[in-house]
Coordinates of C-alpha atoms in Angstrom, one line a residue:
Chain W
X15 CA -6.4 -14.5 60.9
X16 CA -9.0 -15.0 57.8
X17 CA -11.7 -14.0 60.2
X18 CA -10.5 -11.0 62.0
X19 CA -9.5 -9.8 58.3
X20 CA -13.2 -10.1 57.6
X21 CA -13.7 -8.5 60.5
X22 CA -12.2 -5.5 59.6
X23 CA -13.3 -5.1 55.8
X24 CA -17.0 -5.9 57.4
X25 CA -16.3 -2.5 59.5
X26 CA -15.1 -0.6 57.0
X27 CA -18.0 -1.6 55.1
X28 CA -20.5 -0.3 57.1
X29 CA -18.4 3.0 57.6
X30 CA -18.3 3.3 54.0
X31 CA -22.0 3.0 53.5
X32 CA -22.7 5.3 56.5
X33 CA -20.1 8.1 54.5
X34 CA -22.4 7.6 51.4
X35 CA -25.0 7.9 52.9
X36 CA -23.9 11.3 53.9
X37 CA -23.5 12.6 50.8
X38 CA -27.1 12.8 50.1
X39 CA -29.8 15.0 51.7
X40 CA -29.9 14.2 55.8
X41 CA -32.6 13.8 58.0
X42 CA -32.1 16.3 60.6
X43 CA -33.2 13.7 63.4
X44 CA -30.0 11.5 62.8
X45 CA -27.7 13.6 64.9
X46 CA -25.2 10.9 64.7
X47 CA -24.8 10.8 61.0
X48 CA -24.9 14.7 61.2
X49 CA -21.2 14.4 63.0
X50 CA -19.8 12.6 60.6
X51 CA -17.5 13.5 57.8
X52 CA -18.5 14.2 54.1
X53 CA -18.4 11.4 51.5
X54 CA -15.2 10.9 49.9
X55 CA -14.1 8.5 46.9
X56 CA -13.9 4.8 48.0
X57 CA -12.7 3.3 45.0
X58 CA -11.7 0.4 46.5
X59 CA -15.3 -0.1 48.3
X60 CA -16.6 -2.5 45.7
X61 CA -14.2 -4.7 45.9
X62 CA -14.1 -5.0 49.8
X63 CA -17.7 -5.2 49.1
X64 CA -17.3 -8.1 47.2
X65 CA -14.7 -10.0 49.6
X66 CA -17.0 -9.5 52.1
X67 CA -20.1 -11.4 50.2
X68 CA -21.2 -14.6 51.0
X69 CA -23.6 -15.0 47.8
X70 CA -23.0 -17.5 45.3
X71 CA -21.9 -16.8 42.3
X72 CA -18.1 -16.3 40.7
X73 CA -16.9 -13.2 42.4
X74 CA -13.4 -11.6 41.6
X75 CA -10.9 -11.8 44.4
X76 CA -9.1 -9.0 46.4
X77 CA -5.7 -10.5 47.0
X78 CA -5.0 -12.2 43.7
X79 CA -6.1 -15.0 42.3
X80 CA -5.8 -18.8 44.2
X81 CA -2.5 -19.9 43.5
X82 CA -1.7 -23.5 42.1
X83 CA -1.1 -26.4 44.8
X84 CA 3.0 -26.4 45.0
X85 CA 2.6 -30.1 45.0
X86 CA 1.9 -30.1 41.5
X87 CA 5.0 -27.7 40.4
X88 CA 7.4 -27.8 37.6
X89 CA 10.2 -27.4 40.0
X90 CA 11.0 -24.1 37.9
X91 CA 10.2 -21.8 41.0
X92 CA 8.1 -19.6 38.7
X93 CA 4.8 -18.2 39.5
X94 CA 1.7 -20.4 38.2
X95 CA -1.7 -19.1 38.8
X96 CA -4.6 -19.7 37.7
X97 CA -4.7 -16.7 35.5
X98 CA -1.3 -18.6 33.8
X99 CA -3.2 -21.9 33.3
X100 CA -5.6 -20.2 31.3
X101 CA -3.7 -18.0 29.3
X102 CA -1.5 -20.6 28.4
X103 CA -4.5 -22.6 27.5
X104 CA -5.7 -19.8 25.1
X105 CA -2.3 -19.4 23.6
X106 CA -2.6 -23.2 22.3
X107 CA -5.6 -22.6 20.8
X108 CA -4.5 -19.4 19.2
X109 CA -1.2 -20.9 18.0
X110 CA -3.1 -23.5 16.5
X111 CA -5.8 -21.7 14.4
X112 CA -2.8 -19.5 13.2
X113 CA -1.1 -22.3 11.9
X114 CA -4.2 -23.3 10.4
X115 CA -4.3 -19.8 8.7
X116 CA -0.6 -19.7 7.8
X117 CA -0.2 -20.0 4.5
X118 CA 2.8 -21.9 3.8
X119 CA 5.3 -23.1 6.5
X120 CA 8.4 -21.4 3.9
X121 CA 9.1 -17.8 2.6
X122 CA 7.8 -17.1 -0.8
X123 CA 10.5 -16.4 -3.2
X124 CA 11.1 -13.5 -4.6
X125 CA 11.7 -13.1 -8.2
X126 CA 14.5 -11.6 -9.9
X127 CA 17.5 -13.3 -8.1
X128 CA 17.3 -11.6 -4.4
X129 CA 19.2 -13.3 -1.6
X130 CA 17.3 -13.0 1.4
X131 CA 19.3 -13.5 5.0
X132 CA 17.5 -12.4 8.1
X133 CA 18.3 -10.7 11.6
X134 CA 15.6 -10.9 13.8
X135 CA 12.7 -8.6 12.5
X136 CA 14.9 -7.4 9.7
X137 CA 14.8 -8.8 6.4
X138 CA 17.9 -7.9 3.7
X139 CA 17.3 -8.9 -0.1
X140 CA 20.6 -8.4 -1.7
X141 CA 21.2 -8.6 -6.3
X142 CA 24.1 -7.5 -8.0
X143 CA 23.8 -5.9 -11.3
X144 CA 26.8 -5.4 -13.4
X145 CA 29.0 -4.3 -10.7
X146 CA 25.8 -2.4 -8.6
X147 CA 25.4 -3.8 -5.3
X148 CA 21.3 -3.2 -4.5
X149 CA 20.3 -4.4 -1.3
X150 CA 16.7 -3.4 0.1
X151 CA 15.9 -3.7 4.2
X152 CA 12.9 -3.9 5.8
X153 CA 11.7 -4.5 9.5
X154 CA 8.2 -6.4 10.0
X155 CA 8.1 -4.6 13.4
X156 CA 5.3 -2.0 13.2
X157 CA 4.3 -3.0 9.9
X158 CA 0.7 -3.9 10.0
X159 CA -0.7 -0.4 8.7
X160 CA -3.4 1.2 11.6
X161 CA -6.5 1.5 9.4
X162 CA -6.4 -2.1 9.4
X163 CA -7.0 -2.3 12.7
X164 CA -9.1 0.3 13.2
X165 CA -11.8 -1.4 11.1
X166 CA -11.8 -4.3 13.4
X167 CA -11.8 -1.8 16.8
X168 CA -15.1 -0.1 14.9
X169 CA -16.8 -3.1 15.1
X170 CA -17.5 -4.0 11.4
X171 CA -18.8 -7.4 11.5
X172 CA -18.4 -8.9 7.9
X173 CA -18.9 -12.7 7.1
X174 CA -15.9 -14.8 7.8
X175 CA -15.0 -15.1 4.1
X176 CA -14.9 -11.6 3.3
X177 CA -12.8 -10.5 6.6
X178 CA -9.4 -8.7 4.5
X179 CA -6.4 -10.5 5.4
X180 CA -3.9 -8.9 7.6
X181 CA -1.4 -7.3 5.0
X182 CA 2.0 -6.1 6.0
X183 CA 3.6 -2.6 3.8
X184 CA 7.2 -1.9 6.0
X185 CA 8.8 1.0 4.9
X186 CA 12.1 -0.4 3.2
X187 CA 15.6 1.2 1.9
X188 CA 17.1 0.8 -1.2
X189 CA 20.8 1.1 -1.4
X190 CA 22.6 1.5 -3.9
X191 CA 26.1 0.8 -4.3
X192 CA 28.8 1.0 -7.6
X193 CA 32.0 -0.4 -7.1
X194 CA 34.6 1.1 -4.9
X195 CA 32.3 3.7 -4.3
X196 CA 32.5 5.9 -0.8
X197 CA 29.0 6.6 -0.9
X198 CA 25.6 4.8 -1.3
X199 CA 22.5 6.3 -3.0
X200 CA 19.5 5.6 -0.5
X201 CA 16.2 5.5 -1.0
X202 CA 13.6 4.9 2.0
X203 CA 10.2 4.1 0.1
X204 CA 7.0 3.2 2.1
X205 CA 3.9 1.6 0.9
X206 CA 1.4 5.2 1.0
X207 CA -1.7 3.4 3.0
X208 CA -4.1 5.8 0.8
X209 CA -3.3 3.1 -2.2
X210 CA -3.7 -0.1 0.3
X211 CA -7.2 -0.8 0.0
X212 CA -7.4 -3.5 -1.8
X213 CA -9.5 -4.3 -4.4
X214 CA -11.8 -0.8 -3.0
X215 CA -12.4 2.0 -5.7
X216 CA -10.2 2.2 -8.5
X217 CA -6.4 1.7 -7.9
X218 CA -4.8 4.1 -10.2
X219 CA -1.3 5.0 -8.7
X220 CA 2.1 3.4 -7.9
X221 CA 2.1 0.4 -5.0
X222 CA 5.2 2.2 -3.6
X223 CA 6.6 5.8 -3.5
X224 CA 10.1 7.2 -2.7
X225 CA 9.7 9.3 0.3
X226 CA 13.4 10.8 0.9
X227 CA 16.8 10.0 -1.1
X228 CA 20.2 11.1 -0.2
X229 CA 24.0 9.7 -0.2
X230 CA 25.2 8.6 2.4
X231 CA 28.6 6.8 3.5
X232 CA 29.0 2.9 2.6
X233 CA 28.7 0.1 4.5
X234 CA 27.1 2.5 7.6
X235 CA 23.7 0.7 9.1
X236 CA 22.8 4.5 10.9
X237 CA 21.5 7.4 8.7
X238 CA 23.5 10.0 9.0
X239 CA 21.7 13.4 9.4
X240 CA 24.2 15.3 8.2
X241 CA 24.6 14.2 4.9
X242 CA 22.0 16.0 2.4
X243 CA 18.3 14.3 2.2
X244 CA 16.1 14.8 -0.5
X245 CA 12.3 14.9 0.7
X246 CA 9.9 14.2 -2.6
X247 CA 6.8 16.0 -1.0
X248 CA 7.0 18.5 -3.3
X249 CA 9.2 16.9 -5.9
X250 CA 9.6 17.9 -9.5
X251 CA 7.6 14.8 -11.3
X252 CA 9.9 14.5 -13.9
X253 CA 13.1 14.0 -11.1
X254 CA 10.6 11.8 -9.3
X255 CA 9.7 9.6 -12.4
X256 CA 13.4 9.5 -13.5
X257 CA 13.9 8.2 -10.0
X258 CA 11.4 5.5 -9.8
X259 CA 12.8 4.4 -13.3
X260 CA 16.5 4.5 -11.7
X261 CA 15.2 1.8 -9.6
X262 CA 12.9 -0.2 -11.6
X263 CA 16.1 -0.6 -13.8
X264 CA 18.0 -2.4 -10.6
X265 CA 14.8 -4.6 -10.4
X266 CA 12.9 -2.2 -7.6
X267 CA 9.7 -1.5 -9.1
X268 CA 5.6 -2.2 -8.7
X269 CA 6.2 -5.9 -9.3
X270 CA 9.0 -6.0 -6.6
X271 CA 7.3 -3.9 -4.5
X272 CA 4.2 -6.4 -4.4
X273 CA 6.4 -9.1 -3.9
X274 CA 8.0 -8.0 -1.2
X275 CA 4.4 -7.1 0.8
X276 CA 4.1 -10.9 0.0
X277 CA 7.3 -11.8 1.8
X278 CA 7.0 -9.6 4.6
X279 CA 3.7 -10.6 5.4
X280 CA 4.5 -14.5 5.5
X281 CA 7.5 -13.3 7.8
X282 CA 5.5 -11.4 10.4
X283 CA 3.4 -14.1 10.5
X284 CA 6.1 -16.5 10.9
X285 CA 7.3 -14.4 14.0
X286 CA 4.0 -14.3 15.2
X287 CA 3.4 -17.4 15.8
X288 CA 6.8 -18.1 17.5
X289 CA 6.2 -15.4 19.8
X290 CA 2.9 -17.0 20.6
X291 CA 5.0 -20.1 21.2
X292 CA 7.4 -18.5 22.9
X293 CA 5.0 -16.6 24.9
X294 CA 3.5 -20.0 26.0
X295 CA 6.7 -21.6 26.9
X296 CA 7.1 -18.4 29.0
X297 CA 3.8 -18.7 30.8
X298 CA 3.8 -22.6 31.3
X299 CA 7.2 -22.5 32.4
X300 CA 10.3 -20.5 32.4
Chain B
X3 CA 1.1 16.1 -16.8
X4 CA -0.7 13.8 -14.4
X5 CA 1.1 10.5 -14.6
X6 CA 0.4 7.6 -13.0
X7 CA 1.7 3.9 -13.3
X8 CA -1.4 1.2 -12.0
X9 CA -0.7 -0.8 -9.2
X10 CA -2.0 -3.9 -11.5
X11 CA 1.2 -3.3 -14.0
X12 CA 2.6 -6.4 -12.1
X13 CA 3.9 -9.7 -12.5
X14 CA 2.4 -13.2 -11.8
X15 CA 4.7 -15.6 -12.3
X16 CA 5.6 -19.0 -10.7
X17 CA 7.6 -19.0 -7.7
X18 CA 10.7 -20.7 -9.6
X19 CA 10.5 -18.7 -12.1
X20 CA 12.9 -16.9 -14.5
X21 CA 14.1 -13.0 -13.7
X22 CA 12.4 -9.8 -14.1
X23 CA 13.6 -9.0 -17.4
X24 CA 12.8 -12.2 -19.1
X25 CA 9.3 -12.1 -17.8
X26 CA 6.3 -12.4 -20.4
X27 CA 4.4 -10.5 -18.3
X28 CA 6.4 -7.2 -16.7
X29 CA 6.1 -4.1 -18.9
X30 CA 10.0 -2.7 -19.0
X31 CA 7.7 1.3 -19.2
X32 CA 10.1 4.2 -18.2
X33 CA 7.9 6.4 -16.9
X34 CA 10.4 9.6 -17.5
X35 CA 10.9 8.6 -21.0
X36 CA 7.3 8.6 -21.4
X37 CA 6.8 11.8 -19.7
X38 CA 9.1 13.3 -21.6
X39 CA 7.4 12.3 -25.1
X40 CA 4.0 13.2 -23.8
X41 CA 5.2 16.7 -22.9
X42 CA 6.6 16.9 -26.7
X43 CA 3.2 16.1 -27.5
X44 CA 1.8 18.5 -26.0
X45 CA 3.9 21.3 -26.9
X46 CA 3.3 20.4 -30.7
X47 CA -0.5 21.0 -30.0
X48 CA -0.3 23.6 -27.8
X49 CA -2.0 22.4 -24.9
X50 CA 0.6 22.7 -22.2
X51 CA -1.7 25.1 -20.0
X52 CA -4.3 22.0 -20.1
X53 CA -4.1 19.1 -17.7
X54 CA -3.5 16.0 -18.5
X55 CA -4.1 12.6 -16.6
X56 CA -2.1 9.8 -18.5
X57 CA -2.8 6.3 -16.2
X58 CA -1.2 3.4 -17.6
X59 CA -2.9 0.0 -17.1
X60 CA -2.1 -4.1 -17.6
X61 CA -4.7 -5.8 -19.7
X62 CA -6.9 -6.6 -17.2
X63 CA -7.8 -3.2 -15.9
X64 CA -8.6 -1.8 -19.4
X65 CA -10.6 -4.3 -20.5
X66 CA -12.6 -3.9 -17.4
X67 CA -12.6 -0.2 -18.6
X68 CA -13.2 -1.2 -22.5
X69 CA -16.0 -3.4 -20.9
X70 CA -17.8 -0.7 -18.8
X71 CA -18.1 2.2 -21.1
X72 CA -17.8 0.5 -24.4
X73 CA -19.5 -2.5 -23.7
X74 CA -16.5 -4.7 -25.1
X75 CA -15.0 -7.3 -23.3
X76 CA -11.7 -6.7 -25.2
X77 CA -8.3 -5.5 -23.8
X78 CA -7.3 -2.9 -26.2
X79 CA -4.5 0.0 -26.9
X80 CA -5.9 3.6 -25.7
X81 CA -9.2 4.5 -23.8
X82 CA -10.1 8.3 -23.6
X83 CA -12.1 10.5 -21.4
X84 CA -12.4 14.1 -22.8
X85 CA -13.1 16.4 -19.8
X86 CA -15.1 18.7 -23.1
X87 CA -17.1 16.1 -24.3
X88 CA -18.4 18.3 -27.6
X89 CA -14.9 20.0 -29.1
X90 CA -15.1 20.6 -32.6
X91 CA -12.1 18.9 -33.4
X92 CA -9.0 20.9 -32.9
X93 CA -10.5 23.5 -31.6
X94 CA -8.9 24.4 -28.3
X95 CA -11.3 24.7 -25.5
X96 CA -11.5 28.5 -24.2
X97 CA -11.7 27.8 -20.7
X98 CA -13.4 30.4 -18.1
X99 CA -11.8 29.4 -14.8
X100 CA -8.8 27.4 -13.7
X101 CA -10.3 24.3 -13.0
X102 CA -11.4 23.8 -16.1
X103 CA -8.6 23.4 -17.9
X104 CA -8.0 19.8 -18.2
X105 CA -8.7 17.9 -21.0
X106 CA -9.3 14.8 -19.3
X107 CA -7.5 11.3 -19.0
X108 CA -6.4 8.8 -20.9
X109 CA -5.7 5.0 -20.0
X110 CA -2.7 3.1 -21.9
X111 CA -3.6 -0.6 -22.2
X112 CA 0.2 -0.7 -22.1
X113 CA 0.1 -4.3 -21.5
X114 CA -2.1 -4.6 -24.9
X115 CA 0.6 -2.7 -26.7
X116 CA 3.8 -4.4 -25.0
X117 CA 2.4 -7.5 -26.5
X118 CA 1.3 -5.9 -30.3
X119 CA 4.8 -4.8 -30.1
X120 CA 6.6 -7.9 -29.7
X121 CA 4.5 -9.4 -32.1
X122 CA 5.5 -6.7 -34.8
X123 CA 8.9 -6.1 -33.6
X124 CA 8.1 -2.5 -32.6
X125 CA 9.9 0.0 -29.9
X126 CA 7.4 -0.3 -26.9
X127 CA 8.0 3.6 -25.9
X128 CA 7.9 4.4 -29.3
X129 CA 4.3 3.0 -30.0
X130 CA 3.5 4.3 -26.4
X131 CA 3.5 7.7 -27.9
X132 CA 1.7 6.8 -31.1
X133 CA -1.1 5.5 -29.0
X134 CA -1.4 8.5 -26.7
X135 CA -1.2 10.8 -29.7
X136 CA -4.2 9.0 -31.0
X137 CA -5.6 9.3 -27.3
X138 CA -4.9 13.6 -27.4
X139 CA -6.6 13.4 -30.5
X140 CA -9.9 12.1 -29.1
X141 CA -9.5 14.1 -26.0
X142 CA -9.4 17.2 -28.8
X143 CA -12.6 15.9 -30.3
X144 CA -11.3 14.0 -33.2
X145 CA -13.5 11.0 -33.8
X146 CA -12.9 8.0 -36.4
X147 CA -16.4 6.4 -36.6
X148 CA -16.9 7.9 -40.7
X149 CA -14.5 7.5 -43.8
X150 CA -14.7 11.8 -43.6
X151 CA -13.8 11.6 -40.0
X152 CA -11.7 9.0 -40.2
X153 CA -9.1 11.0 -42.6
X154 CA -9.3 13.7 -40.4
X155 CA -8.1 12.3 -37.8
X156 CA -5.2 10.2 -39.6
X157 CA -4.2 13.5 -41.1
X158 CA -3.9 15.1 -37.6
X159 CA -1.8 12.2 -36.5
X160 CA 0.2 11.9 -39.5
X161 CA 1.1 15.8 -38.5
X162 CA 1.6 16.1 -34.8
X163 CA 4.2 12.4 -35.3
X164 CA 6.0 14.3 -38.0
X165 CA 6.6 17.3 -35.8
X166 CA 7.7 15.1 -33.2
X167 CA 9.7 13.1 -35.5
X168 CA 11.3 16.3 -36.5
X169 CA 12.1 17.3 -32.7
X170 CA 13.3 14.2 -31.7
X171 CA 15.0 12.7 -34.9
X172 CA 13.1 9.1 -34.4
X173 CA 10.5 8.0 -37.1
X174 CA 7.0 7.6 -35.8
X175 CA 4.1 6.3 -38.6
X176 CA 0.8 6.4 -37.0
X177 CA -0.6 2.6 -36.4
X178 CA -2.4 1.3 -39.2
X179 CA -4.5 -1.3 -36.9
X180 CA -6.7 0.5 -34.4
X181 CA -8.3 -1.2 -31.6
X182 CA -9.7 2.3 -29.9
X183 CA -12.7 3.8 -29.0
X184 CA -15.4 5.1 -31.1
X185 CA -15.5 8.4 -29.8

């Protein structure tokens, strides 16, 4: 079977060269390669090409990748390839230099009496002050700014020591809630990515700013876009600062704001590293 | 009024540690309250056409500032940066085109003065605006570095806090210790 296969590719080889060959001025004493038809795009040449070689040298396969004896199988009935074994091998190395890199096995604490819980991605830190209910909610998905990446994709090569550490700023809503109150006051703040680099230039501005604010009904997870909300774009300053000091006086305020970068960066790292774990489990072994 | 709170107005204390509020190290500003004393400023001297950048900064920022342009490695109260660098003082500037009417920027060691306060038993926002009076001065070309200029400029203080003492019904004195610039 193996051979005629070869047989084939060989054939349509040839006929592939024979079409290229066309493509390019004739001789006009080749009447046969006159007859035939233009060249067309044989994307898949090279790789028949390449199936067909006898040379040595690694050479990527065609039809997949050589799959693992079955005599040596889990059992599981999953698919182990090559292409598995060393993926999974990578993933132990990688899980293991991010431990190395982790920077403590717990959460840092925040300061100022917030109760953390967790839901997945989603962090809540919850105080109450004098009747208020505050409670401020963040996701670590998507919270690794771009520009931080981008540097790495452009290539700059720095020493080691100086690489900047990976920093996640989530956007996060503060609620606030009085007692038997029908409405919370919301405020969905983000980390502006103009102030993030770190220790660059002169830092002269707030860590965090107040992007939109607006009421909206208690004890609802959706936003409701119905209900009124206040865009700061083009904000009055002194509304703005008496906003920012609403907040700082529940505990919300530069300090806070670093702290929690703090916390959510130890988190995403945390979930990292189990889906790297996870991710090997998967690969090794459903 | 330009306004701006530093990121490095922050708090560095041990993971166990006590709340915000009892922090040695947080500065309780209100920026609105602030704003609002700064504008009264301004309107006593006339110079609410002018810009005004007001960046407020913890100790180690302005004495990283102090230590650049002054040469002192000190934390201290007020820095100033006059965008007219040769007023006579009180003269308004006459300015020919828009952008040029700013007066410049001043940076609040507010850290520096949190802690003076505490030892003296002073308001913080109070002393905030004493300082940044004494900033608006040098930004308006008052300087302190002779006996003659010296009184000048406590006389011009001693006038714009008793106007705003006047507005605002609180008591204001001018700060007797001065750890500003020379210009």
């Amino acid at each position: 079977m193996l051979k005629s296969v070869v047989r084939s590719v060989g054939a349509a080889v040839r006929l592939s060269s024979a079409t290229t060959s066309t493509a390019r001025a004739l001789p006009l004493s080749c009447p046969m390669l006159r007859s035939l038809s233009p060249a067309v795009t044989r994307p898949f040449t090279r790789s028949l090409w390449m199936l067909n070689s006898n040379s040595s040298g690694y050479r990527p396969k065609l039809f997949s990748s050589k799959v693992l004896s079955p005599s040596v199988s889990c059992g599981c009935g999953g698919l182990h390839t090559e292409g598995d074994k060393a993926f999974g091998d990578f993933l132990s190395d990688e899980i293991k230099e991010e431990k190395k890199i982790q920077k403590s096995k717990t959460l840092p604490k925040m300061s100022g009496g917030w109760e953390l819980e967790m839901n997945g991605t989603e962090a809540k830190l919850s105080r109450s002050v004098s009747g208020e209910k505050i409670t401020v909610t963040f996701n670590i998905n998507n919270s690794i700014p771009p520009n931080f990446e981008e540097e790495v994709e452009q290539g700059q090569q720095k020493p080691a020591e100086e690489e900047s550490e990976i920093v996640s700023t989530p956007n996060f809503v503060v609620e606030v809630t009085k007692q038997a109150a029908k409405h919370s006051l919301v405020f969905d703040c983000h980390f502006p990515e103009d102030e993030m680099s770190h220790g660059e230039g002169e830092e002269e501005s707030d860590i965090f700013a107040i992007r939109e604010v607006s009421f909206q009904p208690e004890g609802d997870t959706e936003w409701k876009e119905t209900c009124y909300t206040l865009n700061t774009d083009s904000l009055d300053w002194a509304l703005y600062d008496h906003m920012m000091d609403f907040l700082a006086d529940r505990g919300v305020d530069n300090t806070f704001a670093d702290e929690l970068m703090e916390l959510s960066t130890a988190i995403e790292h945390q979930e990292y590293i189990k889906f790297l774990e996870d991710l090997q489990g998967f690969v090794k072994c459903n | 009024t330009s306004f701006a709170v530093e990121r490095t107005n922050r708090q560095h204390t041990p993971q166990d540690s006590c709340n915000y509020s009892s922090s040695s190290k947080v500065v309780p500003l209100r920026r609105a309250r602030l704003r609002k004393d700064v504008d009264t400023l301004r309107h006593i001297l006339g110079i609410q056409k002018f810009d005004l950048g007001v960046i407020c900064v913890d100790n180690q920022r302005i004495q990283q500032i102090n230590s650049i342009y002054r040469k002192k490695n000190l934390p201290t109260d007020v820095l100033s940066f006059p965008f007219y660098e040769d007023l006579r003082p009180g003269k308004l500037p006459c300015p020919l085109h828009r952008d040029e009417l700013n007066l410049g920027d001043i940076f609040l060691g507010v850290e520096f003065v949190m802690n003076q306060c505490r030892e003296e038993s002073l308001d913080l926002h109070g002393a905030l605006t004493v300082v940044t009076a004494h900033g608006i001065c040098h930004l308006l070309g008052y300087r302190h570095e002779t006996e003659e200029e010296w009184t000048e400029m406590l006389q011009r203080e001693s006038y714009i806090l008793s106007e705003y003492n006047r507005l605002t019904g609180r008591h204001l004195e001018p700060l007797m210790k001065r750890c500003s610039q020379d210009r």
